[in-house]
mmCIF file of C-alpha atoms in Angstrom:
data_model
loop_
_atom_site.group_PDB
_atom_site.id
_atom_site.type_symbol
_atom_site.label_atom_id
_atom_site.label_comp_id
_atom_site.label_asym_id
_atom_site.label_seq_id
_atom_site.Cartn_x
_atom_site.Cartn_y
_atom_site.Cartn_z
ATOM 1 C CA GLU A 1 106.798 165.812 209.026
ATOM 2 C CA GLN A 2 110.053 166.377 211.310
ATOM 3 C CA PRO A 3 113.333 164.087 211.375
ATOM 4 C CA ILE A 4 114.224 162.487 214.081
ATOM 5 C CA PHE A 5 116.912 160.264 213.750
ATOM 6 C CA SER A 6 118.866 160.180 209.760
ATOM 7 C CA CYS A 7 122.068 158.023 209.018
ATOM 8 C CA ARG A 8 124.193 156.326 206.350
ATOM 9 C CA ALA A 9 123.492 152.837 205.023
ATOM 10 C CA HIS A 10 123.143 150.727 201.580
ATOM 11 C CA VAL A 11 119.756 149.783 201.049
ATOM 12 C CA PHE A 12 118.753 146.948 198.948
ATOM 13 C CA GLN A 13 115.102 145.670 198.410
ATOM 14 C CA ILE A 14 114.177 141.834 197.905
ATOM 15 C CA ASP A 15 113.612 140.532 194.109
ATOM 16 C CA PRO A 16 110.133 139.947 193.943
ATOM 17 C CA ALA A 17 110.678 137.446 191.648
ATOM 18 C CA THR A 18 112.803 134.982 193.181
ATOM 19 C CA LYS A 19 111.782 136.286 197.066
ATOM 20 C CA ARG A 20 115.872 135.814 197.572
ATOM 21 C CA ASN A 21 118.013 137.749 195.914
ATOM 22 C CA TRP A 22 118.843 141.215 196.752
ATOM 23 C CA ILE A 23 118.516 144.390 194.137
ATOM 24 C CA PRO A 24 120.484 147.020 195.298
ATOM 25 C CA ALA A 25 117.926 149.903 195.447
ATOM 26 C CA SER A 26 121.444 152.469 195.233
ATOM 27 C CA LYS A 27 124.942 152.554 193.898
ATOM 28 C CA HIS A 28 126.351 154.302 196.822
ATOM 29 C CA ALA A 29 125.164 154.808 201.054
ATOM 30 C CA VAL A 30 122.336 156.763 201.097
ATOM 31 C CA THR A 31 120.343 158.782 204.120
ATOM 32 C CA VAL A 32 118.068 156.537 205.718
ATOM 33 C CA SER A 33 116.069 158.682 208.290
ATOM 34 C CA PHE A 34 112.826 158.312 210.650
ATOM 35 C CA PHE A 35 110.419 161.306 209.985
ATOM 36 C CA TYR A 36 107.056 161.921 212.628
ATOM 37 C CA ASP A 37 104.274 163.019 211.183
ATOM 38 C CA ALA A 38 102.442 165.778 213.581
ATOM 39 C CA THR A 39 98.907 166.036 212.220
ATOM 40 C CA ARG A 40 98.657 162.193 211.933
ATOM 41 C CA ASN A 41 100.624 161.012 215.030
ATOM 42 C CA VAL A 42 102.392 158.127 212.895
ATOM 43 C CA TYR A 43 105.879 157.606 212.231
ATOM 44 C CA ARG A 44 107.693 156.712 208.735
ATOM 45 C CA ILE A 45 110.740 155.532 207.174
ATOM 46 C CA ILE A 46 112.228 157.996 204.113
ATOM 47 C CA SER A 47 115.782 157.047 202.454
ATOM 48 C CA VAL A 48 116.890 159.823 200.013
ATOM 49 C CA GLY A 49 119.617 159.581 197.791
ATOM 50 C CA GLY A 50 120.911 163.369 196.194
ATOM 51 C CA THR A 51 117.714 164.651 195.805
ATOM 52 C CA LYS A 52 115.452 161.687 194.895
ATOM 53 C CA ALA A 53 114.379 158.777 197.094
ATOM 54 C CA SER A 54 115.615 155.658 196.447
ATOM 55 C CA PHE A 55 113.282 153.321 198.561
ATOM 56 C CA PRO A 56 110.394 153.035 198.733
ATOM 57 C CA THR A 57 108.829 154.101 196.007
ATOM 58 C CA ARG A 58 106.982 155.660 198.867
ATOM 59 C CA PRO A 59 107.074 156.676 202.268
ATOM 60 C CA PHE A 60 105.497 153.645 204.553
ATOM 61 C CA THR A 61 104.474 154.147 207.513
ATOM 62 C CA ILE A 62 105.565 151.870 210.639
ATOM 63 C CA THR A 63 104.140 149.566 212.384
ATOM 64 C CA PRO A 64 104.347 147.938 216.121
ATOM 65 C CA ASN A 65 103.910 144.619 214.514
ATOM 66 C CA MET A 66 107.381 145.087 211.861
ATOM 67 C CA THR A 67 110.362 143.922 213.797
ATOM 68 C CA PHE A 68 113.947 145.045 212.079
ATOM 69 C CA THR A 69 116.013 142.084 212.430
ATOM 70 C CA LYS A 70 120.205 141.688 212.396
ATOM 71 C CA THR A 71 121.061 139.101 209.615
ATOM 72 C CA SER A 72 125.302 139.805 210.026
ATOM 73 C CA GLN A 73 127.711 142.206 211.848
ATOM 74 C CA LYS A 74 126.720 145.101 209.578
ATOM 75 C CA PHE A 75 123.445 143.856 207.509
ATOM 76 C CA GLY A 76 119.864 144.086 208.871
ATOM 77 C CA GLN A 77 116.407 144.073 207.441
ATOM 78 C CA TRP A 78 112.578 144.779 207.771
ATOM 79 C CA ALA A 79 109.350 143.448 205.903
ATOM 80 C CA ASP A 80 106.659 145.517 204.447
ATOM 81 C CA SER A 81 103.091 143.240 204.598
ATOM 82 C CA ARG A 82 101.453 146.191 202.970
ATOM 83 C CA ALA A 83 103.815 145.849 199.978
ATOM 84 C CA ASN A 84 104.597 142.582 200.059
ATOM 85 C CA THR A 85 108.394 143.105 200.273
ATOM 86 C CA VAL A 86 111.564 142.707 202.609
ATOM 87 C CA TYR A 87 113.788 145.723 202.468
ATOM 88 C CA GLY A 88 117.704 145.307 204.040
ATOM 89 C CA LEU A 89 120.259 148.109 205.051
ATOM 90 C CA GLY A 90 124.219 147.334 204.816
ATOM 91 C CA PHE A 91 125.982 149.885 207.251
ATOM 92 C CA ALA A 92 129.633 150.259 207.067
ATOM 93 C CA SER A 93 130.397 149.525 210.676
ATOM 94 C CA GLU A 94 128.707 147.253 213.619
ATOM 95 C CA GLN A 95 127.762 150.354 215.896
ATOM 96 C CA GLN A 96 125.948 152.385 213.236
ATOM 97 C CA LEU A 97 123.567 148.905 212.978
ATOM 98 C CA HIS A 98 123.010 149.472 216.961
ATOM 99 C CA GLN A 99 121.874 152.469 216.825
ATOM 100 C CA PHE A 100 119.849 152.143 213.878
ATOM 101 C CA SER A 101 118.454 149.011 215.701
ATOM 102 C CA GLU A 102 117.650 150.310 218.852
ATOM 103 C CA ARG A 103 116.059 153.560 216.958
ATOM 104 C CA PHE A 104 114.092 151.551 215.383
ATOM 105 C CA LYS A 105 112.398 149.533 218.167
ATOM 106 C CA GLU A 106 112.311 153.199 219.994
ATOM 107 C CA VAL A 107 109.988 154.257 217.282
ATOM 108 C CA LYS A 108 107.928 151.195 216.830
ATOM 109 C CA GLU A 109 106.894 151.561 220.658
ATOM 110 C CA ALA A 110 106.047 154.915 220.463
ATOM 111 C CA ALA A 111 103.772 153.642 217.514
ATOM 112 C CA ARG A 112 102.512 151.376 219.321
ATOM 113 C CA LEU A 113 101.334 153.783 221.965
ATOM 114 C CA ALA A 114 100.193 156.352 219.568
ATOM 115 C CA ARG A 115 98.313 153.660 217.927
ATOM 116 C CA GLU A 116 96.457 152.583 221.487
ATOM 117 C CA LYS A 117 96.206 156.328 222.958
ATOM 118 C CA SER A 118 93.781 156.431 219.442
ATOM 119 C CA GLN A 119 91.948 153.309 219.655
ATOM 120 C CA ASP A 120 90.692 154.246 223.613
ATOM 121 C CA LYS A 121 89.571 157.688 221.907
ATOM 122 C CA PHE A 122 87.702 155.693 219.734
ATOM 123 C CA GLU A 123 86.280 153.220 222.093
ATOM 124 C CA LEU A 124 85.516 156.184 224.313
ATOM 125 C CA THR A 125 83.737 157.940 221.711
ATOM 126 C CA ASN A 126 81.768 155.085 220.680
ATOM 127 C CA PRO A 127 80.575 152.873 223.698
ATOM 128 C CA ALA A 128 78.284 150.518 221.291
ATOM 129 C CA LEU A 129 81.416 148.717 220.275
ATOM 130 C CA ASN A 130 82.207 147.983 224.052
ATOM 131 C CA ILE A 131 79.608 144.370 223.483
ATOM 132 C CA ALA A 132 80.899 141.476 225.673
ATOM 133 C CA ALA A 133 80.654 138.279 223.179
ATOM 134 C CA PRO A 134 78.424 135.466 224.346
ATOM 135 C CA GLN A 135 80.372 132.216 227.110
ATOM 136 C CA ASP A 136 77.707 129.947 225.160
ATOM 137 C CA LEU A 137 80.551 129.724 222.305
ATOM 138 C CA SER A 138 83.688 129.017 224.222
ATOM 139 C CA GLU A 139 83.423 125.299 224.239
ATOM 140 C CA ASP A 140 82.544 125.125 220.561
ATOM 141 C CA LEU A 141 85.242 127.524 219.429
ATOM 142 C CA GLN A 142 88.049 125.067 221.588
ATOM 143 C CA SER A 143 86.798 122.014 220.217
ATOM 144 C CA PRO A 144 88.695 121.234 217.587
ATOM 145 C CA PRO A 145 86.908 120.127 214.233
ATOM 146 C CA VAL A 146 86.285 115.497 213.714
ATOM 147 C CA LEU A 147 85.305 113.951 210.437
ATOM 148 C CA CYS A 148 82.217 111.413 211.337
ATOM 149 C CA VAL A 149 80.149 108.877 209.314
ATOM 150 C CA ASN A 150 76.823 108.423 210.954
ATOM 151 C CA GLY A 151 74.562 105.215 210.812
ATOM 152 C CA PRO A 152 70.825 105.164 211.787
ATOM 153 C CA GLY A 153 71.061 103.312 214.731
ATOM 154 C CA GLU A 154 74.689 101.970 214.895
ATOM 155 C CA ASP A 155 78.280 103.695 215.855
ATOM 156 C CA LYS A 156 79.140 106.722 215.037
ATOM 157 C CA LEU A 157 82.840 106.213 213.225
ATOM 158 C CA TYR A 158 85.885 108.977 213.151
ATOM 159 C CA ARG A 159 88.891 110.004 210.885
ATOM 160 C CA SER A 160 92.269 110.451 212.882
ATOM 161 C CA GLN A 161 93.866 113.612 212.126
ATOM 162 C CA SER A 162 97.596 112.707 212.741
ATOM 163 C CA ALA A 163 98.305 112.318 208.422
ATOM 164 C CA ASP A 164 97.319 116.236 208.686
ATOM 165 C CA ILE A 165 100.150 116.819 211.555
ATOM 166 C CA GLU A 166 102.614 114.734 209.631
ATOM 167 C CA LEU A 167 102.015 117.158 206.797
ATOM 168 C CA SER A 168 101.930 120.224 208.476
ATOM 169 C CA SER A 169 105.510 119.178 210.155
ATOM 170 C CA GLU A 170 106.346 118.411 206.877
ATOM 171 C CA LYS A 171 105.808 121.803 204.971
ATOM 172 C CA GLU A 172 107.307 123.375 208.168
ATOM 173 C CA ARG A 173 110.785 121.623 207.539
ATOM 174 C CA LEU A 174 110.692 122.774 204.652
ATOM 175 C CA LYS A 175 110.021 126.042 204.758
ATOM 176 C CA LYS A 176 112.599 126.238 207.654
ATOM 177 C CA MET A 177 116.409 124.769 205.323
ATOM 178 C CA LEU A 178 114.308 127.770 202.571
ATOM 179 C CA SER A 179 115.214 130.688 204.699
ATOM 180 C CA GLU A 180 118.038 129.644 206.282
ATOM 181 C CA GLY A 181 119.513 128.709 202.698
ATOM 182 C CA SER A 182 118.150 132.415 201.463
ATOM 183 C CA ILE A 183 119.180 133.922 204.528
ATOM 184 C CA CYS A 184 122.767 133.386 204.173
ATOM 185 C CA GLU A 185 122.787 133.821 200.743
ATOM 186 C CA MET A 186 121.379 137.214 201.475
ATOM 187 C CA ASN A 187 124.352 138.077 203.778
ATOM 188 C CA TRP A 188 127.277 137.204 201.817
ATOM 189 C CA GLU A 189 125.398 138.936 198.696
ATOM 190 C CA ALA A 190 125.695 142.671 200.872
ATOM 191 C CA GLU A 191 128.680 141.531 202.090
ATOM 192 C CA LEU A 192 129.953 141.154 198.232
ATOM 193 C CA PHE A 193 128.184 144.148 197.518
ATOM 194 C CA THR A 194 129.967 146.362 200.104
ATOM 195 C CA LEU A 195 133.488 144.764 199.100
ATOM 196 C CA GLN A 196 132.671 145.498 195.568
ATOM 197 C CA ASP A 197 131.838 149.308 196.730
ATOM 198 C CA SER A 198 134.824 149.256 198.183
ATOM 199 C CA ASN A 199 137.598 147.791 195.294
ATOM 200 C CA THR A 200 136.145 150.731 192.889
ATOM 201 C CA LYS A 201 136.762 153.535 195.362
ATOM 202 C CA LEU A 202 140.064 151.667 196.081
ATOM 203 C CA VAL A 203 140.909 151.531 192.276
ATOM 204 C CA ALA A 204 139.588 155.248 191.360
ATOM 205 C CA ALA A 205 141.966 156.203 194.148
ATOM 206 C CA LEU A 206 144.960 153.895 192.589
ATOM 207 C CA HIS A 207 144.100 155.502 189.065
ATOM 208 C CA GLU A 208 144.720 159.236 190.509
ATOM 209 C CA ALA A 209 147.522 158.024 192.620
ATOM 210 C CA ASN A 210 149.275 156.828 189.373
ATOM 211 C CA ALA A 211 148.579 160.047 187.336
ATOM 212 C CA ASN A 212 149.664 162.127 189.944
ATOM 213 C CA VAL A 213 152.592 160.058 191.036
ATOM 214 C CA GLU A 214 153.428 160.186 186.755
ATOM 215 C CA GLU A 215 152.865 163.911 186.663
ATOM 216 C CA TRP A 216 155.253 164.310 190.365
ATOM 217 C CA LYS A 217 158.251 162.014 187.965
ATOM 218 C CA LYS A 218 157.858 164.770 185.208
ATOM 219 C CA GLN A 219 158.275 167.394 187.614
ATOM 220 C CA LEU A 220 160.949 166.162 189.451
ATOM 221 C CA ALA A 221 162.724 165.436 186.084
ATOM 222 C CA ALA A 222 162.116 168.842 185.565
ATOM 223 C CA TYR A 223 163.811 169.823 188.868
ATOM 224 C CA GLN A 224 166.580 167.460 188.674
ATOM 225 C CA ASP A 225 167.571 169.474 185.232
ATOM 226 C CA GLU A 226 166.974 172.768 186.703
ATOM 227 C CA THR A 227 169.074 171.362 189.634
ATOM 228 C CA GLU A 228 171.617 170.068 187.418
ATOM 229 C CA ARG A 229 172.315 173.487 185.286
ATOM 230 C CA LEU A 230 172.294 175.838 188.365
ATOM 231 C CA ARG A 231 174.882 173.402 189.423
ATOM 232 C CA ASP A 232 176.673 174.037 186.236
ATOM 233 C CA GLN A 233 176.339 177.331 186.616
ATOM 234 C CA VAL A 234 177.904 177.255 189.843
ATOM 235 C CA ALA A 235 180.803 175.393 188.242
ATOM 236 C CA GLU A 236 181.573 177.874 185.708
ATOM 237 C CA LEU A 237 180.742 181.045 187.908
ATOM 238 C CA GLU A 238 183.631 179.360 190.489
ATOM 239 C CA ALA A 239 186.167 178.488 187.575
ATOM 240 C CA HIS A 240 186.052 182.299 186.557
ATOM 241 C CA SER A 241 185.810 184.005 189.608
ATOM 242 C CA GLY A 242 189.043 185.446 189.174
ATOM 243 C CA LYS A 243 188.012 187.306 186.029
ATOM 244 C CA HIS A 244 184.333 187.698 186.384
ATOM 245 C CA ARG A 245 183.720 187.294 190.512
ATOM 246 C CA PRO A 246 179.775 187.267 191.385
ATOM 247 C CA GLY A 247 179.092 189.653 193.610
ATOM 248 C CA ASP A 248 177.111 188.179 197.407
ATOM 249 C CA ILE A 249 173.475 188.626 196.733
ATOM 250 C CA GLU A 250 174.075 186.734 193.593
ATOM 251 C CA LYS A 251 175.854 183.542 195.620
ATOM 252 C CA ASP A 252 172.956 183.798 198.535
ATOM 253 C CA GLU A 253 170.376 183.580 195.394
ATOM 254 C CA LEU A 254 171.677 180.286 194.005
ATOM 255 C CA ALA A 255 172.282 178.943 197.645
ATOM 256 C CA GLN A 256 168.486 179.762 198.286
ATOM 257 C CA SER A 257 167.566 178.200 194.862
ATOM 258 C CA LEU A 258 169.526 174.743 195.536
ATOM 259 C CA GLU A 259 168.343 174.461 199.096
ATOM 260 C CA GLU A 260 164.614 175.061 197.582
ATOM 261 C CA LEU A 261 164.859 172.072 195.170
ATOM 262 C CA GLU A 262 166.427 169.806 197.409
ATOM 263 C CA SER A 263 163.167 170.399 199.773
ATOM 264 C CA LEU A 264 160.907 169.737 196.952
ATOM 265 C CA LEU A 265 162.851 166.723 196.161
ATOM 266 C CA LYS A 266 162.343 165.164 199.391
ATOM 267 C CA ALA A 267 158.669 165.616 199.772
ATOM 268 C CA LYS A 268 157.986 163.993 195.806
ATOM 269 C CA ASP A 269 159.869 161.373 197.323
ATOM 270 C CA GLU A 270 157.802 161.087 200.145
ATOM 271 C CA GLU A 271 154.897 161.281 198.596
ATOM 272 C CA ILE A 272 155.907 158.585 196.202
ATOM 273 C CA GLN A 273 156.953 156.473 199.034
ATOM 274 C CA MET A 274 153.305 156.824 200.649
ATOM 275 C CA LEU A 275 151.859 155.383 197.098
ATOM 276 C CA GLN A 276 153.579 152.688 197.064
ATOM 277 C CA SER A 277 152.226 152.286 200.459
ATOM 278 C CA LYS A 278 148.902 152.277 199.284
ATOM 279 C CA LYS A 279 149.329 150.152 196.607
ATOM 280 C CA SER A 280 150.060 147.580 199.051
ATOM 281 C CA ASP A 281 146.686 148.154 200.997
ATOM 282 C CA PHE A 282 145.203 147.778 197.896
ATOM 283 C CA HIS A 283 146.262 144.480 197.025
ATOM 284 C CA GLU A 284 145.228 142.846 200.254
ATOM 285 C CA LEU A 285 142.030 144.258 199.789
ATOM 286 C CA GLU A 286 141.772 142.052 196.505
ATOM 287 C CA GLN A 287 143.055 139.215 198.310
ATOM 288 C CA GLU A 288 140.314 139.885 200.393
ATOM 289 C CA ARG A 289 137.703 140.063 197.806
ATOM 290 C CA GLU A 290 138.872 136.774 196.157
ATOM 291 C CA GLU A 291 138.539 135.126 199.599
ATOM 292 C CA ALA A 292 134.801 136.343 199.715
ATOM 293 C CA ILE A 293 134.103 135.718 196.042
ATOM 294 C CA HIS A 294 135.383 132.042 196.584
ATOM 295 C CA ARG A 295 133.252 131.633 200.050
ATOM 296 C CA LEU A 296 130.204 133.151 197.649
ATOM 297 C CA GLN A 297 130.989 129.974 195.521
ATOM 298 C CA GLU A 298 131.196 127.498 198.132
ATOM 299 C CA LEU A 299 128.116 129.012 199.842
ATOM 300 C CA GLU A 300 126.406 128.105 195.963
ATOM 301 C CA VAL A 301 127.162 124.749 195.938
ATOM 302 C CA ARG A 302 125.999 124.685 198.861
ATOM 303 C CA ASN A 303 122.857 126.861 198.138
ATOM 304 C CA MET A 304 122.222 123.959 194.789
ATOM 305 C CA GLU A 305 122.710 120.938 197.443
ATOM 306 C CA LEU A 306 120.070 122.268 199.956
ATOM 307 C CA GLU A 307 117.044 123.298 196.832
ATOM 308 C CA ARG A 308 118.387 119.334 195.634
ATOM 309 C CA ARG A 309 117.072 118.016 199.151
ATOM 310 C CA VAL A 310 113.924 120.535 199.129
ATOM 311 C CA GLN A 311 112.726 118.866 195.402
ATOM 312 C CA GLY A 312 113.642 114.948 197.122
ATOM 313 C CA ALA A 313 111.533 116.359 200.433
ATOM 314 C CA GLU A 314 108.973 117.713 197.910
ATOM 315 C CA GLN A 315 108.639 114.788 196.352
ATOM 316 C CA THR A 316 108.356 112.564 198.937
ATOM 317 C CA LEU A 317 105.355 114.860 199.957
ATOM 318 C CA ALA A 318 103.978 114.458 196.635
ATOM 319 C CA SER A 319 103.814 110.966 197.075
ATOM 320 C CA THR A 320 102.414 110.674 200.788
ATOM 321 C CA LEU A 321 99.367 113.271 199.420
ATOM 322 C CA GLU A 322 99.289 111.276 196.520
ATOM 323 C CA GLU A 323 98.538 108.219 199.002
ATOM 324 C CA ARG A 324 96.339 109.736 201.074
ATOM 325 C CA VAL A 325 94.132 110.834 198.925
ATOM 326 C CA ARG A 326 93.940 107.010 197.724
ATOM 327 C CA ALA A 327 93.357 106.151 200.755
ATOM 328 C CA GLU A 328 90.184 108.764 201.248
ATOM 329 C CA SER A 329 88.970 107.369 198.406
ATOM 330 C CA GLU A 330 89.443 103.318 199.337
ATOM 331 C CA LEU A 331 87.399 105.014 203.337
ATOM 332 C CA HIS A 332 84.869 106.868 200.861
ATOM 333 C CA ARG A 333 84.137 103.938 199.325
ATOM 334 C CA ILE A 334 84.348 101.301 202.197
ATOM 335 C CA ILE A 335 81.983 104.050 203.724
ATOM 336 C CA ASP A 336 79.320 104.223 200.589
ATOM 337 C CA ILE A 337 79.324 99.533 201.180
ATOM 338 C CA LEU A 338 78.662 100.072 204.956
ATOM 339 C CA ASP A 339 75.748 102.550 204.352
ATOM 340 C CA VAL A 340 74.066 100.351 201.916
ATOM 341 C CA LYS A 341 74.541 97.355 203.959
ATOM 342 C CA ILE A 342 73.433 99.027 206.636
ATOM 343 C CA PHE A 343 70.281 100.020 204.409
ATOM 344 C CA ASP A 344 69.645 96.595 203.346
ATOM 345 C CA LEU A 345 69.339 95.779 207.159
ATOM 346 C CA ASN A 346 67.129 98.091 208.135
ATOM 347 C CA ASP A 347 64.836 97.068 205.263
ATOM 348 C CA LEU A 348 65.365 93.529 206.532
ATOM 349 C CA ARG A 349 64.605 94.336 210.095
ATOM 350 C CA GLN A 350 61.204 96.046 208.834
ATOM 351 C CA SER A 351 60.065 93.001 206.931
ATOM 352 C CA LEU A 352 61.159 90.476 210.248
ATOM 353 C CA THR A 353 59.354 92.586 212.517
ATOM 354 C CA LYS A 354 56.474 92.915 210.219
ATOM 355 C CA LEU A 355 56.217 88.603 209.703
ATOM 356 C CA ILE A 356 56.674 88.789 213.511
ATOM 357 C CA ASP A 357 53.749 91.036 213.822
ATOM 358 C CA LYS A 358 51.771 89.131 211.587
#
């Protein structure tokens, strides 16, 4: 297998228990690659973090019926029907998401062409499979099923299918409400995970910077003490210049040492100012994280409201089903009575016919 495309992304998998929440498959961004198997003529997706695969538990083949869906600016997902699960990818930028989506479409199209080519080869090697279907069954396949009760010598009784149509539309509406709430919750959870990852990195960098600042402060204090000591020595040497005049070379060395210490102090001051600016950026990110948490809480409240509405709709649907069952039982009872009456009428008609003949 040869890799044809690779990128970095956060990997998620849908919770198999709830089918609504995302479970992160890796703590950090991992490498997601498309591979091409030339011997089998198939395309597969493999995600590897470090030295072991993070998802799926086994690499799976891309089929033409798979669809990669963008659910937000930096998040996308697709379903694996054979594993009965859904995978999600969170990218660092919208451009990376667009590149992965375009490459997914290209690989899916290549998989479709490969499948058509293999099917053409199979049909050429098996000509007996090219048998046309009989046309006599077309009318039977196109006509919808109708329930009826037949009585001898009487018209047929047909039952309407409107109740089934209403129930199916109600089910579709419930599925749509559940899918909208689940997609919104998945998007917010993915963004929250990305913010938490960034927050962890910033906290680690801040701790490291604080440790460096403390060390630099100690070095700065040591340099200042050394500078004061050298200045005292210079002052002492200048005070005793009449009796013990130092040489020109020693003065040059002292002046050079002072200049080096002053430049080092300036560099440390600049580093301290840069770390202080990073602290302000960290506070801004902290505020953004709090806002994201607040929005997630609002989304949870909205999701609870949707769940209550769905429960109410389910109760209504259950009562409708009960009424339908009762109506069907009543209809069957009436039909049984009609059958008995028809049977009695037939017996009476035969008796009258015999009497007339006599």
